[in-house]
PDB file of C-alpha atoms in Angstrom:
ATOM      1  CA  MET Y   1      -8.499   5.080   1.974  1.00 76.00           C
ATOM      2  CA  ARG Y   2      -6.775   8.247   1.535  1.00 86.00           C
ATOM      3  CA  VAL Y   3      -3.810   9.435   3.089  1.00 91.00           C
ATOM      4  CA  SER Y   4      -2.016  12.847   3.023  1.00 95.00           C
ATOM      5  CA  TYR Y   5       1.810  13.855   4.111  1.00 96.00           C
ATOM      6  CA  PRO Y   6       3.543  16.853   3.821  1.00 97.00           C
ATOM      7  CA  GLY Y   7       5.872  16.955   0.987  1.00 97.00           C
ATOM      8  CA  TYR Y   8       8.615  19.380   0.609  1.00 97.00           C
ATOM      9  CA  PHE Y   9       9.284  20.961  -3.036  1.00 97.00           C
ATOM     10  CA  GLU Y  10      12.741  22.601  -3.426  1.00 97.00           C
ATOM     11  CA  LYS Y  11      13.849  24.403  -6.483  1.00 96.00           C
ATOM     12  CA  ASN Y  12      16.781  22.375  -7.759  1.00 95.00           C
ATOM     13  CA  GLU Y  13      20.011  23.354 -10.377  1.00 93.00           C
ATOM     14  CA  LEU Y  14      18.037  21.800 -13.227  1.00 92.00           C
ATOM     15  CA  GLY Y  15      15.270  24.484 -12.944  1.00 93.00           C
ATOM     16  CA  GLY Y  16      12.599  21.943 -11.711  1.00 95.00           C
ATOM     17  CA  TYR Y  17      11.891  20.681  -8.470  1.00 97.00           C
ATOM     18  CA  SER Y  18      13.186  17.991  -5.974  1.00 97.00           C
ATOM     19  CA  VAL Y  19      10.201  16.409  -3.617  1.00 97.00           C
ATOM     20  CA  TRP Y  20      10.827  14.779  -0.630  1.00 97.00           C
ATOM     21  CA  PHE Y  21       8.528  13.445   2.346  1.00 97.00           C
ATOM     22  CA  PRO Y  22       9.900  14.227   5.778  1.00 96.00           C
ATOM     23  CA  ASP Y  23       7.982  11.223   7.248  1.00 96.00           C
ATOM     24  CA  LEU Y  24       8.656   8.586   4.481  1.00 96.00           C
ATOM     25  CA  PRO Y  25      12.593   8.886   3.751  1.00 95.00           C
ATOM     26  CA  GLU Y  26      12.049   6.271   0.961  1.00 96.00           C
ATOM     27  CA  CYS Y  27       9.530   8.296  -0.943  1.00 97.00           C
ATOM     28  CA  HIS Y  28      11.400  11.277  -3.240  1.00 96.00           C
ATOM     29  CA  THR Y  29      11.099  12.057  -6.697  1.00 97.00           C
ATOM     30  CA  ASP Y  30      11.614  15.364  -9.385  1.00 96.00           C
ATOM     31  CA  GLY Y  31       9.716  17.663 -11.517  1.00 96.00           C
ATOM     32  CA  ASP Y  32      10.415  19.743 -14.471  1.00 96.00           C
ATOM     33  CA  ASN Y  33       7.938  22.293 -13.066  1.00 96.00           C
ATOM     34  CA  LEU Y  34       6.226  22.931  -9.940  1.00 96.00           C
ATOM     35  CA  GLU Y  35       2.760  21.165 -11.782  1.00 96.00           C
ATOM     36  CA  ASP Y  36       4.969  18.210 -12.689  1.00 96.00           C
ATOM     37  CA  ALA Y  37       6.471  17.644  -9.223  1.00 96.00           C
ATOM     38  CA  VAL Y  38       3.373  17.704  -7.740  1.00 97.00           C
ATOM     39  CA  ASN Y  39       1.860  14.970  -9.916  1.00 95.00           C
ATOM     40  CA  MET Y  40       5.167  12.853  -9.720  1.00 97.00           C
ATOM     41  CA  ALA Y  41       4.872  13.365  -5.747  1.00 97.00           C
ATOM     42  CA  ALA Y  42       1.717  11.897  -5.602  1.00 95.00           C
ATOM     43  CA  GLU Y  43       2.637   9.140  -7.771  1.00 95.00           C
ATOM     44  CA  ALA Y  44       5.718   8.304  -5.934  1.00 95.00           C
ATOM     45  CA  LEU Y  45       3.448   8.714  -2.569  1.00 95.00           C
ATOM     46  CA  GLU Y  46       1.289   6.287  -3.762  1.00 91.00           C
ATOM     47  CA  LEU Y  47       3.759   3.722  -4.735  1.00 90.00           C
ATOM     48  CA  VAL Y  48       5.380   3.805  -1.116  1.00 93.00           C
ATOM     49  CA  VAL Y  49       2.307   3.922   0.752  1.00 90.00           C
ATOM     50  CA  GLU Y  50       1.126   0.663  -1.386  1.00 83.00           C
ATOM     51  CA  SER Y  51       4.396  -0.534  -0.380  1.00 84.00           C
ATOM     52  CA  TYR Y  52       4.250  -0.242   3.139  1.00 84.00           C
ATOM     53  CA  LEU Y  53       0.412  -2.056   3.012  1.00 77.00           C
ATOM     54  CA  ASP Y  54       1.889  -4.736   0.990  1.00 71.00           C
ATOM     55  CA  ASN Y  55       4.342  -5.688   3.217  1.00 72.00           C
ATOM     56  CA  GLY Y  56       2.392  -5.307   6.503  1.00 68.00           C
ATOM     57  CA  ARG Y  57       4.219  -2.067   7.449  1.00 78.00           C
ATOM     58  CA  VAL Y  58       2.486   0.519   9.691  1.00 81.00           C
ATOM     59  CA  LEU Y  59       2.609   4.037   7.858  1.00 86.00           C
ATOM     60  CA  PRO Y  60       4.184   6.710  10.254  1.00 90.00           C
ATOM     61  CA  GLU Y  61       1.923   9.428  11.552  1.00 91.00           C
ATOM     62  CA  PRO Y  62       1.854  12.785   9.157  1.00 93.00           C
ATOM     63  CA  SER Y  63       4.259  15.431  10.939  1.00 90.00           C
ATOM     64  CA  LEU Y  64       2.136  18.419  10.407  1.00 87.00           C
ATOM     65  CA  GLU Y  65       3.494  20.395  13.068  1.00 88.00           C
ATOM     66  CA  THR Y  66       7.142  20.083  11.942  1.00 87.00           C
ATOM     67  CA  PRO Y  67       8.437  23.604  10.839  1.00 91.00           C
ATOM     68  CA  CYS Y  68       9.439  23.449   7.066  1.00 91.00           C
ATOM     69  CA  PRO Y  69      13.267  24.292   5.835  1.00 92.00           C
ATOM     70  CA  LYS Y  70      13.988  27.775   4.777  1.00 93.00           C
ATOM     71  CA  GLY Y  71      13.736  28.125   1.146  1.00 91.00           C
ATOM     72  CA  VAL Y  72      11.723  25.073   0.825  1.00 96.00           C
ATOM     73  CA  ARG Y  73       8.081  24.946  -0.270  1.00 96.00           C
ATOM     74  CA  GLU Y  74       5.568  22.613   2.002  1.00 96.00           C
ATOM     75  CA  LEU Y  75       2.804  21.095   0.221  1.00 96.00           C
ATOM     76  CA  LEU Y  76       0.006  18.372   1.385  1.00 95.00           C
ATOM     77  CA  VAL Y  77       0.288  15.523  -0.942  1.00 96.00           C
ATOM     78  CA  SER Y  78      -3.084  13.380  -0.457  1.00 93.00           C
ATOM     79  CA  VAL Y  79      -3.631   9.996  -2.443  1.00 91.00           C
ATOM     80  CA  ASP Y  80      -6.413   7.553  -2.737  1.00 85.00           C
ATOM     81  CA  VAL Y  81      -4.776   4.117  -1.682  1.00 79.00           C
ATOM     82  CA  ASP Y  82      -7.216   0.843  -2.362  1.00 69.00           C
ATOM     83  CA  ALA Y  83      -6.266  -0.778   0.930  1.00 63.00           C
ATOM     84  CA  GLU Y  84      -8.155  -3.629  -0.388  1.00 60.00           C
ATOM     85  CA  ASN Y  85      -5.970  -4.365  -2.684  1.00 65.00           C
ATOM     86  CA  ARG Y  86      -3.139  -5.477  -0.794  1.00 75.00           C
ATOM     87  CA  LEU Y  87      -1.494  -8.809  -0.374  1.00 77.00           C
ATOM     88  CA  VAL Y  88      -2.013 -10.701   2.924  1.00 80.00           C
ATOM     89  CA  THR Y  89      -0.176 -14.027   3.576  1.00 84.00           C
ATOM     90  CA  THR Y  90      -1.653 -17.183   2.787  1.00 88.00           C
ATOM     91  CA  HIS Y  91      -1.995 -17.969   6.731  1.00 88.00           C
ATOM     92  CA  GLU Y  92      -3.981 -14.537   6.953  1.00 86.00           C
ATOM     93  CA  ALA Y  93      -6.224 -15.710   3.957  1.00 89.00           C
ATOM     94  CA  ALA Y  94      -7.007 -18.964   5.606  1.00 91.00           C
ATOM     95  CA  LYS Y  95      -7.545 -17.170   9.035  1.00 89.00           C
ATOM     96  CA  LEU Y  96     -10.072 -14.692   7.399  1.00 88.00           C
ATOM     97  CA  LEU Y  97     -11.834 -17.424   5.273  1.00 91.00           C
ATOM     98  CA  GLY Y  98     -11.911 -20.091   8.116  1.00 91.00           C
ATOM     99  CA  VAL Y  99      -9.910 -22.715   6.402  1.00 93.00           C
ATOM    100  CA  THR Y 100      -6.572 -24.046   6.461  1.00 93.00           C
ATOM    101  CA  ASP Y 101      -3.566 -22.909   4.640  1.00 91.00           C
ATOM    102  CA  ALA Y 102      -3.557 -25.948   2.555  1.00 93.00           C
ATOM    103  CA  ARG Y 103      -7.294 -25.166   1.319  1.00 93.00           C
ATOM    104  CA  VAL Y 104      -6.016 -21.667   0.514  1.00 92.00           C
ATOM    105  CA  ARG Y 105      -3.220 -23.086  -1.806  1.00 91.00           C
ATOM    106  CA  GLN Y 106      -5.890 -25.233  -3.332  1.00 92.00           C
ATOM    107  CA  LEU Y 107      -8.406 -22.175  -3.876  1.00 93.00           C
ATOM    108  CA  VAL Y 108      -5.380 -20.251  -5.316  1.00 90.00           C
ATOM    109  CA  LEU Y 109      -4.356 -23.304  -7.712  1.00 91.00           C
ATOM    110  CA  LYS Y 110      -8.308 -23.614  -8.766  1.00 90.00           C
ATOM    111  CA  GLY Y 111      -7.926 -19.784  -9.782  1.00 88.00           C
ATOM    112  CA  LYS Y 112     -10.817 -18.680  -7.011  1.00 90.00           C
ATOM    113  CA  LEU Y 113      -8.016 -16.845  -5.399  1.00 90.00           C
ATOM    114  CA  VAL Y 114      -6.020 -14.265  -6.889  1.00 88.00           C
ATOM    115  CA  ALA Y 115      -2.022 -14.707  -5.776  1.00 86.00           C
ATOM    116  CA  ARG Y 116       1.434 -13.695  -6.438  1.00 83.00           C
ATOM    117  CA  LYS Y 117       4.639 -14.688  -5.173  1.00 81.00           C
ATOM    118  CA  GLN Y 118       7.024 -12.350  -3.774  1.00 73.00           C
ATOM    119  CA  ALA Y 119      10.501 -13.289  -2.958  1.00 74.00           C
ATOM    120  CA  GLY Y 120       9.504 -16.862  -2.778  1.00 79.00           C
ATOM    121  CA  ILE Y 121       6.808 -16.324  -0.412  1.00 80.00           C
ATOM    122  CA  SER Y 122       2.880 -16.518  -1.599  1.00 82.00           C
ATOM    123  CA  PHE Y 123       0.858 -13.783  -1.135  1.00 85.00           C
ATOM    124  CA  VAL Y 124      -3.041 -13.686  -1.500  1.00 87.00           C
ATOM    125  CA  TYR Y 125      -4.973 -10.439  -2.946  1.00 84.00           C
ATOM    126  CA  LEU Y 126      -7.126  -9.381  -0.001  1.00 82.00           C
ATOM    127  CA  ARG Y 127      -9.742  -8.441  -2.573  1.00 81.00           C
ATOM    128  CA  SER Y 128     -10.126 -11.745  -3.800  1.00 86.00           C
ATOM    129  CA  VAL Y 129     -10.338 -13.078  -0.128  1.00 88.00           C
ATOM    130  CA  LEU Y 130     -13.087 -10.330   0.812  1.00 84.00           C
ATOM    131  CA  ASP Y 131     -14.789 -11.359  -2.457  1.00 86.00           C
ATOM    132  CA  ARG Y 132     -15.160 -15.094  -1.566  1.00 88.00           C
ATOM    133  CA  LEU Y 133     -16.422 -14.133   1.673  1.00 87.00           C
ATOM    134  CA  ALA Y 134     -19.184 -11.922   0.327  1.00 85.00           C
ATOM    135  CA  SER Y 135     -20.234 -14.618  -2.342  1.00 83.00           C
ATOM    136  CA  GLY Y 136     -21.347 -17.208   0.637  1.00 72.00           C
ATOM    137  CA  PRO Y 137     -20.701 -20.713   1.823  1.00 63.00           C
ATOM    138  CA  THR Y 138     -20.306 -23.065  -1.186  1.00 63.00           C
ATOM    139  CA  SER Y 139     -21.117 -26.787  -1.031  1.00 63.00           C
ATOM    140  CA  GLY Y 140     -18.518 -29.281   0.344  1.00 63.00           C
ATOM    141  CA  ARG Y 141     -16.875 -29.318   3.761  1.00 63.00           C
ATOM    142  CA  PRO Y 142     -17.612 -27.336   6.343  1.00 58.00           C
ATOM    143  CA  ARG Y 143     -15.709 -24.461   7.530  1.00 60.00           C
ATOM    144  CA  THR Y 144     -12.433 -25.257  10.204  1.00 60.00           C
ATOM    145  CA  THR Y 145     -12.209 -23.380  13.350  1.00 60.00           C
ATOM    146  CA  ILE Y 146      -8.665 -22.134  14.012  1.00 61.00           C
ATOM    147  CA  VAL Y 147      -7.583 -21.480  17.203  1.00 61.00           C
ATOM    148  CA  GLY Y 148      -4.711 -19.105  17.616  1.00 56.00           C
TER     149      GLY Y 148
END
């Protein structure tokens, strides 16, 4: 998935550039020169967008029509983010797989799904869920139908 946001590049007192994104207030960085600032801005943007996706937050629409402050250079920064590499809860993984939450936990323990804990909560990588779905049904119990 490709995302693009306007970045504001402003000369700082150290001779480099400070960068911020008006649509993502938590996204800011600095660079020693304009080229370095552009690279740092792309890296910062990618990290913030991944954080939004990992935490289930909706990305704000880019404000492409907002006028740039005086003395500031505006550049559109674009990054590719692997949306399938984001995390989902075990409950969301269970819904996608058509199994119970307990079965998802078993699949994680057996190494069939890739997961990680974050703040005491278990999350599963969406890519491992999609890979499991693509591999087709396996022998064993049939899928359960979850209502809700």
